[in-house]
Coordinates of C-alpha atoms in Angstrom, one line a residue:
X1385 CA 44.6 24.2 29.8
X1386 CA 47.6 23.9 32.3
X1387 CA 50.9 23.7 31.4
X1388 CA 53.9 21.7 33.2
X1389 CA 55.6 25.6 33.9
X1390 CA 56.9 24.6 37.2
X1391 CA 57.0 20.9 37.5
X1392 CA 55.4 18.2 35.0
X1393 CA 51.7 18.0 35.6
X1394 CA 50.1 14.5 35.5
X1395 CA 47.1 13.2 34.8
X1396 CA 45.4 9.7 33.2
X1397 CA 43.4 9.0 29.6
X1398 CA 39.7 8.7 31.2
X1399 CA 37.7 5.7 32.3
X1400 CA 38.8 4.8 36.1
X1401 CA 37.9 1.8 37.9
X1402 CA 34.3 1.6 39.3
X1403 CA 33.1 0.7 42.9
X1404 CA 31.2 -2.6 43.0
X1405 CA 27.9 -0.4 43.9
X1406 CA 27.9 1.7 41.0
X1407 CA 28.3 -1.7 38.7
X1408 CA 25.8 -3.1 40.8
X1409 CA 23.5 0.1 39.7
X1410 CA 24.3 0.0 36.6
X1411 CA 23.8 -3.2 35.2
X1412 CA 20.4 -2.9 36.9
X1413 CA 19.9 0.4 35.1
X1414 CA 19.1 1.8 37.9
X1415 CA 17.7 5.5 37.9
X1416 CA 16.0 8.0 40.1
X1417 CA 17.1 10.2 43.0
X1418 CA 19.0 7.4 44.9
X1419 CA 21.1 6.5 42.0
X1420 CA 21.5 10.3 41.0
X1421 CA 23.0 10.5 44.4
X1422 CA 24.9 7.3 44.6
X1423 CA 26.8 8.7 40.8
X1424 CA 27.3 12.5 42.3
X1425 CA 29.2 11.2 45.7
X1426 CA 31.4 8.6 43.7
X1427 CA 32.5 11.3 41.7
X1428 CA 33.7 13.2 44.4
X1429 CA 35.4 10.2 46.1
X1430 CA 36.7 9.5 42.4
X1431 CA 38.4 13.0 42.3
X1432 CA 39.4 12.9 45.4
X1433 CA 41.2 9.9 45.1
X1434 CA 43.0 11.0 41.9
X1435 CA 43.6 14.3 44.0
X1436 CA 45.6 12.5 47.0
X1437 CA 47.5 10.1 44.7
X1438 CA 49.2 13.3 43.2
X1439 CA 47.1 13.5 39.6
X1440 CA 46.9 17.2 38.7
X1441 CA 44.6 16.9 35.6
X1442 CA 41.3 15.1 36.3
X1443 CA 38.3 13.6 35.1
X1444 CA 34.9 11.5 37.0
X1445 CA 36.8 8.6 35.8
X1446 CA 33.8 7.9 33.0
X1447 CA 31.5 7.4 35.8
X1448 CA 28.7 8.9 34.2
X1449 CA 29.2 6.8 31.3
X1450 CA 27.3 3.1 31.9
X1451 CA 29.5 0.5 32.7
X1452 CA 27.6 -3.1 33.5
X1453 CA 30.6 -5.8 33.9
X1454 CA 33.8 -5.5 36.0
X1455 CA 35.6 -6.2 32.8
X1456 CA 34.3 -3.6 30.2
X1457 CA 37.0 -2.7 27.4
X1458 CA 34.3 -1.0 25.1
X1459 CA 32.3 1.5 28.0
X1460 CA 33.9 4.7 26.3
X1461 CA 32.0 3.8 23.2
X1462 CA 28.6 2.1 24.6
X1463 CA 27.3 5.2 26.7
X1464 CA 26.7 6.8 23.7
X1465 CA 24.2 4.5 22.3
X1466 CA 21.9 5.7 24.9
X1467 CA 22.5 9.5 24.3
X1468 CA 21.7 8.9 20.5
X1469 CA 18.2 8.5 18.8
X1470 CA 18.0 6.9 15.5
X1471 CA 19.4 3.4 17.0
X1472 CA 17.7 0.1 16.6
X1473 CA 18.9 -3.6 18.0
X1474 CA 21.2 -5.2 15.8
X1475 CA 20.5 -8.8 14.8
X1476 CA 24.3 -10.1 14.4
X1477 CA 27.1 -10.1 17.6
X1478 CA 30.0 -8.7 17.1
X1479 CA 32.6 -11.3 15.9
X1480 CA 30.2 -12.9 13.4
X1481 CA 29.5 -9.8 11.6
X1482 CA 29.6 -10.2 7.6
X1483 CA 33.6 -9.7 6.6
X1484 CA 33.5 -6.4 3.9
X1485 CA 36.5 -6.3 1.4
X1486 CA 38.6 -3.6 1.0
X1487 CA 39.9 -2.6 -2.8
X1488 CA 42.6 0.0 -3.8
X1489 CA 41.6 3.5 -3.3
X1490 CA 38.5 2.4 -1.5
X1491 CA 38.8 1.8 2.2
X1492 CA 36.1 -0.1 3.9
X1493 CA 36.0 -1.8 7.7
X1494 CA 35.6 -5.1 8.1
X1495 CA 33.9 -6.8 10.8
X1496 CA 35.6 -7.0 14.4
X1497 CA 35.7 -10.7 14.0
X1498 CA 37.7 -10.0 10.6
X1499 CA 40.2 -7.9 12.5
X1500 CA 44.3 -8.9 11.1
X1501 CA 45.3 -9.1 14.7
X1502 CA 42.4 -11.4 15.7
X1503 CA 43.3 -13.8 12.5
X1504 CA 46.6 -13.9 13.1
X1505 CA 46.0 -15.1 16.6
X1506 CA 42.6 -16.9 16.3
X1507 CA 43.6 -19.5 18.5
X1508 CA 44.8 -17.2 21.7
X1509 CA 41.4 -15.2 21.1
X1510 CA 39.2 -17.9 21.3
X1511 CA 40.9 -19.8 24.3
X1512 CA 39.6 -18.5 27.7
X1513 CA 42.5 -19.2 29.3
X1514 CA 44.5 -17.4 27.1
X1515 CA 43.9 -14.0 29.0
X1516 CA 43.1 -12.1 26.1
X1517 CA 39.6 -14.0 25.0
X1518 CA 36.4 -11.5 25.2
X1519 CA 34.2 -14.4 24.4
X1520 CA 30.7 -14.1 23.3
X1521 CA 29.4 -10.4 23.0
X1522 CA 26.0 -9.3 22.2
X1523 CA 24.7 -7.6 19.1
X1524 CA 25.2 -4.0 19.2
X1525 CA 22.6 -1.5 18.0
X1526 CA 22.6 -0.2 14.1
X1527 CA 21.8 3.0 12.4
X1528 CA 17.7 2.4 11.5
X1529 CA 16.9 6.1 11.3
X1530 CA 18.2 9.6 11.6
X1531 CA 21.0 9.8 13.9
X1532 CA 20.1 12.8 17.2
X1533 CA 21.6 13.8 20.0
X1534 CA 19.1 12.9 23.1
X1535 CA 21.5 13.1 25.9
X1536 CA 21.4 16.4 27.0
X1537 CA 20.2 15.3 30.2
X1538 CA 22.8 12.5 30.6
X1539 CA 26.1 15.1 29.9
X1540 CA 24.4 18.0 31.9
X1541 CA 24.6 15.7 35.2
X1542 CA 28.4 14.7 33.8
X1543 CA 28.8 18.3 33.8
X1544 CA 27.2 19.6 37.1
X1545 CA 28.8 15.5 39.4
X1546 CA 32.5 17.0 38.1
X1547 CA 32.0 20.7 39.0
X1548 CA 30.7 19.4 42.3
X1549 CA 33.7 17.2 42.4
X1550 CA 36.3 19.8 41.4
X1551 CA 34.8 22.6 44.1
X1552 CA 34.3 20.0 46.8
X1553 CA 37.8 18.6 46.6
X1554 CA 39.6 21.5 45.4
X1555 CA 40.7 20.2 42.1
X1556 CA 42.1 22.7 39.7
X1557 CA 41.6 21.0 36.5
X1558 CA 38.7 18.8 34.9
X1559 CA 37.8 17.4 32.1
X1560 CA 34.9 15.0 30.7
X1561 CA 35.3 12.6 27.5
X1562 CA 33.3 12.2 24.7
X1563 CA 33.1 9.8 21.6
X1564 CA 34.5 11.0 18.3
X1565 CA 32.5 11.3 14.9
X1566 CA 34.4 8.8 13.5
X1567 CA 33.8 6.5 16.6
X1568 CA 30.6 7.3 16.5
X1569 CA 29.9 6.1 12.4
X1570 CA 31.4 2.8 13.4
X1571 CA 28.3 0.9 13.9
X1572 CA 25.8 -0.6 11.0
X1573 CA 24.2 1.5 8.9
X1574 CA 20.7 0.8 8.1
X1575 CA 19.2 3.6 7.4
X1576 CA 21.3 5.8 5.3
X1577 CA 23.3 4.2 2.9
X1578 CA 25.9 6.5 2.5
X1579 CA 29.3 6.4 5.0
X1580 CA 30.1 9.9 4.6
X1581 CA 26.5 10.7 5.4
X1582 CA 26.9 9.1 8.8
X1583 CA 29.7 10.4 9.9
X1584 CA 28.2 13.7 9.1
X1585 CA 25.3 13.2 11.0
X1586 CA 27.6 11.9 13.5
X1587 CA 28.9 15.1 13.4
X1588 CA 26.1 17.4 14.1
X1589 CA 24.9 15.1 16.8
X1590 CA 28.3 14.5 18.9
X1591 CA 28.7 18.8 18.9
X1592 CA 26.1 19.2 21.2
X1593 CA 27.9 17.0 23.7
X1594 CA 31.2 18.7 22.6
X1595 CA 29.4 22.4 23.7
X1596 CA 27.9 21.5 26.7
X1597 CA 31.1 20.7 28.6
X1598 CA 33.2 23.2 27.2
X1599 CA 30.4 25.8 27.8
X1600 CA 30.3 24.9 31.5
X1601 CA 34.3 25.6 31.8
X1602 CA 35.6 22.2 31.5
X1603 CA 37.8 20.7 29.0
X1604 CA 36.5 18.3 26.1
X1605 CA 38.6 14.8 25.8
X1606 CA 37.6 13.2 22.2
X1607 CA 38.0 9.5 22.4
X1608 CA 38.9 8.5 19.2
X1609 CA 40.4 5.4 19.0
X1610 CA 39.1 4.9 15.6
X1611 CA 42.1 7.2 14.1
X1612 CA 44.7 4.2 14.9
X1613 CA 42.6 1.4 15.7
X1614 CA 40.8 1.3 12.2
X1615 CA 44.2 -0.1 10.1
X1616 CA 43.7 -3.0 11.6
X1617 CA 39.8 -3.7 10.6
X1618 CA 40.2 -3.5 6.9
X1619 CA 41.3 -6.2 5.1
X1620 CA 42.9 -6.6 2.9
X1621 CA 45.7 -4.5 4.5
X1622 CA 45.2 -1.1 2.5
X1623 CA 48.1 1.1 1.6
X1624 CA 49.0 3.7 4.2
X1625 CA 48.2 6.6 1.4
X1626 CA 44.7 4.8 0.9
X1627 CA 44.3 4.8 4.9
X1628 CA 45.3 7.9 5.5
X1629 CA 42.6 9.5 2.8
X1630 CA 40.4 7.4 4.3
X1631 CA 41.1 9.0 7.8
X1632 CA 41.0 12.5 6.8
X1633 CA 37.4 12.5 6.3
X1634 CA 37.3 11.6 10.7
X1635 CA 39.6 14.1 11.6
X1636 CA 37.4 16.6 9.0
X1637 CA 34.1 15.6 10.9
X1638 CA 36.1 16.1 14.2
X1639 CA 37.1 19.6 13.4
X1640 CA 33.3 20.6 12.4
X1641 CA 32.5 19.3 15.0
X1642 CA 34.6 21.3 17.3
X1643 CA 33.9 24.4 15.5
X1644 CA 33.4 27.6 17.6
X1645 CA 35.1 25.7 20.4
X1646 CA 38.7 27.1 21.6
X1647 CA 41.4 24.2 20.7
X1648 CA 42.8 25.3 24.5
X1649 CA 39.9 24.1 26.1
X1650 CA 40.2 20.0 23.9
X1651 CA 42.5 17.2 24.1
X1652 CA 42.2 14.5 21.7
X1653 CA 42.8 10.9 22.2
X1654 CA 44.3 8.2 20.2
X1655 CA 45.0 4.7 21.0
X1656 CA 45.5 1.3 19.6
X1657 CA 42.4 -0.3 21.2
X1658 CA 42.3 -1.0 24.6
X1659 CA 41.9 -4.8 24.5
X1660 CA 44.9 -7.2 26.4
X1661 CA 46.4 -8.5 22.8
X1662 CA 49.3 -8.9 20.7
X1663 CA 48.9 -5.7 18.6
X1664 CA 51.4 -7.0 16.0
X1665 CA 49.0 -5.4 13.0
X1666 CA 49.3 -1.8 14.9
X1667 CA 49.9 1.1 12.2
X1668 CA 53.3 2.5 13.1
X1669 CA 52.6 6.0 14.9
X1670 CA 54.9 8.2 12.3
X1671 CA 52.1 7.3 10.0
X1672 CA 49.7 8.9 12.1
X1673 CA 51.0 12.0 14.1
X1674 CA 51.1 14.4 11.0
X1675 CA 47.2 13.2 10.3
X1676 CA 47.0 13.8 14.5
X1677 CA 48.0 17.6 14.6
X1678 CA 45.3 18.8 12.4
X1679 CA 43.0 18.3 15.0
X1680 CA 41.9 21.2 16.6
X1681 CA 43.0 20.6 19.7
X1682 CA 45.1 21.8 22.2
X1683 CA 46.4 18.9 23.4
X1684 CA 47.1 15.3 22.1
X1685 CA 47.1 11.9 24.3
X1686 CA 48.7 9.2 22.9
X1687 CA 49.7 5.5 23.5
X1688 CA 53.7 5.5 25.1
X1689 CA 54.3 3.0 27.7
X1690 CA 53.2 -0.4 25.6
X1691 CA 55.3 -2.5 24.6
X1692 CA 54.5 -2.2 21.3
X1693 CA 54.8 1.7 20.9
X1694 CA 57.0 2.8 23.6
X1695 CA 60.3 3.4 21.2
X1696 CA 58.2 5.5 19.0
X1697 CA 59.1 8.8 21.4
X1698 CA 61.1 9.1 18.3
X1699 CA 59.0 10.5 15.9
X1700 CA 58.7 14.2 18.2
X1701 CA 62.7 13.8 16.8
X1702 CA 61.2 14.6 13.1
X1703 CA 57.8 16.3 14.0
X1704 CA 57.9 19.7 14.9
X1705 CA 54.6 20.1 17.8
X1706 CA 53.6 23.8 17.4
X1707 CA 54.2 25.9 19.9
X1708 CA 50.5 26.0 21.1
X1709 CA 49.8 22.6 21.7
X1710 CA 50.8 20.3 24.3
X1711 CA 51.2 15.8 24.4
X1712 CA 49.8 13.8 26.6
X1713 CA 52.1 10.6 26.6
X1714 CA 51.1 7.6 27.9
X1715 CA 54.1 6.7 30.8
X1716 CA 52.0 3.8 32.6
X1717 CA 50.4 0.9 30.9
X1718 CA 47.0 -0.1 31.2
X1719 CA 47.6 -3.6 29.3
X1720 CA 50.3 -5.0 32.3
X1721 CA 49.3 -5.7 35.9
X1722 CA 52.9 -4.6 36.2
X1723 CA 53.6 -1.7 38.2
X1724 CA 56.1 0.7 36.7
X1725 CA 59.1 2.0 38.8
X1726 CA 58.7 5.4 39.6
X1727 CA 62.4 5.8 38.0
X1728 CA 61.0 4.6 34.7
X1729 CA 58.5 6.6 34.8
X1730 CA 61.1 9.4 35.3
X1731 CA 62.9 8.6 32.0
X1732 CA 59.6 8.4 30.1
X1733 CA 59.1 11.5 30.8
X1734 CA 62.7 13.1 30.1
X1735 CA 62.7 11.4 26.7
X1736 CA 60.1 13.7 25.6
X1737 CA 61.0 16.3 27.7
X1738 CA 64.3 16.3 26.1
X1739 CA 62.5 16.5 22.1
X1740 CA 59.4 18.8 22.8
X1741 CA 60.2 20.7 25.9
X1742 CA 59.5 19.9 29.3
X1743 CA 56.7 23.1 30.0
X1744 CA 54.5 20.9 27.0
X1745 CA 54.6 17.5 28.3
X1746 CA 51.6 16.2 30.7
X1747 CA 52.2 12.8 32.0
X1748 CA 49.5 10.0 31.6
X1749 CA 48.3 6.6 31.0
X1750 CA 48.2 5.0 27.7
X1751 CA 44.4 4.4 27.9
X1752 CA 42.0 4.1 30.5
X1753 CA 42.5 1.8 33.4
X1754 CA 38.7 0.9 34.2
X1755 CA 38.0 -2.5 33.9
X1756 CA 41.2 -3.2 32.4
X1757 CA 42.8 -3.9 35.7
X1758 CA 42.5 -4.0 39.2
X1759 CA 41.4 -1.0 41.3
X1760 CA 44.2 -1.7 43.6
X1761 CA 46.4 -1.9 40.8
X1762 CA 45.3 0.6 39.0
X1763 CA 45.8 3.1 42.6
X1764 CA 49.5 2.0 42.4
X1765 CA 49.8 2.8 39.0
X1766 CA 48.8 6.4 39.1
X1767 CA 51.0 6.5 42.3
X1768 CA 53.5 5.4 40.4
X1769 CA 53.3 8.2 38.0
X1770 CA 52.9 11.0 40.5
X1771 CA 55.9 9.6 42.1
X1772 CA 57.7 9.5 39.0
X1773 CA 56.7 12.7 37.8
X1774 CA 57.9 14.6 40.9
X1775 CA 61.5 13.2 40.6
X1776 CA 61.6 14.3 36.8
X1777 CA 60.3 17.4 37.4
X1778 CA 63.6 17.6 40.5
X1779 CA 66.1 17.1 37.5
X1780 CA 64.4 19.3 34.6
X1781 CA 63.3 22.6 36.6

């Protein structure tokens, strides 16, 4: 895994903005040889367009992963639900799922539609005009038997579009994300009855797609959302002591998970949720970041450039980062069509420069910027970043 030695290296937190065609192909779920070949030359023209607007670090922008609407805010989880046997249709959407309490000492999720944020804002949710309102969504799969990887196939063409990509545009750097454990266990369990059972087998079957890209050379991101996001699906509000017990068991199932596989070669990714919202229910990040480290990872991306988590550079101030690892800041927003000054940018990246040392900071996005904003935007963004990183890197080295 690089390191910012000579300048501060950029790159972005994974899903990137799709072409109309490759929508187009996927909602129709088309397969076969023309749209084997349609994914493998968007990949390149994917890389190569991170490439020329200065990102060091890159990915196939989640291409591989099915993505059927222009606006998609959950495709990082989705994909997996065709890469995983043991899934049935669910019989409930989303937002009308049964609410679950939460007692003291025993943390349990909620439904989305239960979700503090969501309550405390029920009318901005609910009015389409409101910006934030994902209206109606369908019923997502369940647990009805045992959980198995299936999608060798699926991560070995990942695998072999982003080498392609990589030697075709001359790319030093890749990496391909994958769903967390804990990410994984999220949806209703039917079959086993037991939470720490799923997450296990969660486990065993998310290693396989853990292996296959770090055995082919390229570097692992685990999308993991849950680790923040979570706080705010349990209700009653838990203590943070009861939260944080409660999260060790995904960061335990993350680490078998990884086992065998060099921490140099992952970089773990935590977020608030990607959705367009108030946040005000957000877990403070000092809770989090000690919980964070004992990932075995070599590098940790993060949520920076919000507004609702950009002063909490602070906490490096009182966390020591081992030597080893590295952060992945988020210095761009992916929740404001906004586009950042390349100055600011600039002084993101100094702040933590100045606590953690500039040779261990990589600058990114908060979270993915496919279908969260405009591909136009979304180019000037990680311009912005490039641009911004090159005139930090002319006042630190």
């Amino acid at each position: 895994m690089h390191r910012s030695e000579n300048r501060i290296l950029t790159t972005h937190a994974g899903s990137l903005p799709r072409t109309d065609q490759l929508i187009e192909a996927n909602r129709a779920r088309t397969g076969g040889q023309d749209y084997d070949q349609l994914l493998t030359e968007s990949v390149v023209d994917v890389v190569q367009r991170q490439k020329d607007l200065g990102i060091d670090v890159v990915n196939d922008g989640e291409y591989g992963h099915a993505m059927s609407e222009d606006t998609d805010y959950g495709a990082w989880w989705h994909y997996i639900f065709d890469r995983l046997d043991g899934l049935g249709p669910g019989s409930v959407d989303l937002w009308n799922q049964p609410a679950v309490r939460s007692e003291p000492g025993h943390v349990r999720l909620t439904s989305f539609g239960d979700r503090r944020d969501r309550q405390r804002f029920q009318d901005a949710y609910t009015d389409p005009s409101s910006g934030i309102s994902t209206g109606n969504l369908p019923p997502f799969p369940e647990f009805v038997g045992p959980i198995r990887y299936v999608g060798q196939e699926a991560v070995a063409r990942d695998i072999a579009n982003l080498k392609r990509a990589l030697e075709t545009t001359g790319a030093s750097e890749g990496y391909l994300a994958s769903l967390s454990p804990g990410s994984c266990a999220r949806l209703e369990d039917k079959h086993y009855g037991d939470e720490d059972e799923v997450l296990q087998a969660c486990a065993e079957a998310m290693r396989e797609e853990y292996r296959a890209i770090t055995d082919a050379g390229l570097i692992v991101q685990i999308d993991d959302p849950s680790i923040a996001e979570n706080w705010d699906q349990i209700n009653p509000e838990p203590s943070v002591e009861d939260y944080l017990a409660f999260t060790a068991k995904r960061v335990e199932a993350i680490n078998y998970a990884l086992e065998g596989i060099p921490a140099e070669q992952v970089r773990f990714h935590l977020c608030w949720g990607s959705w367009h919202g108030p946040h005000t229910t957000d877990l403070e990040f000092k809770h989090l970041v000690r919980t964070m480290l004992q990932i075995n990872a070599g590098a940790f991306s993060f949520e920076a450039a919000n507004a609702r988590h950009e002063h909490e550079w602070r906490v490096w101030e009182d966390v020591s980062l081992p030597e080893d690892k590295l952060i992945i800041p988020g210095i761009v927003s992916h929740a404001t069509n906004v586009v950042e000054h390349p100055e600011l940018v600039a002084e993101r990246i100094e702040r933590f420069a100045s606590v953690v040392g500039r040779e261990r900071v990589i600058a990114s996005t908060d979270c993915g910027l496919g279908g969260r904003i405009h591909p136009q935007i979304a180019a000037a963004k990680l311009e912005a970043l490039a641009q911004g990183a090159e005139i930090a890197s002319s006042r630190l080295f």
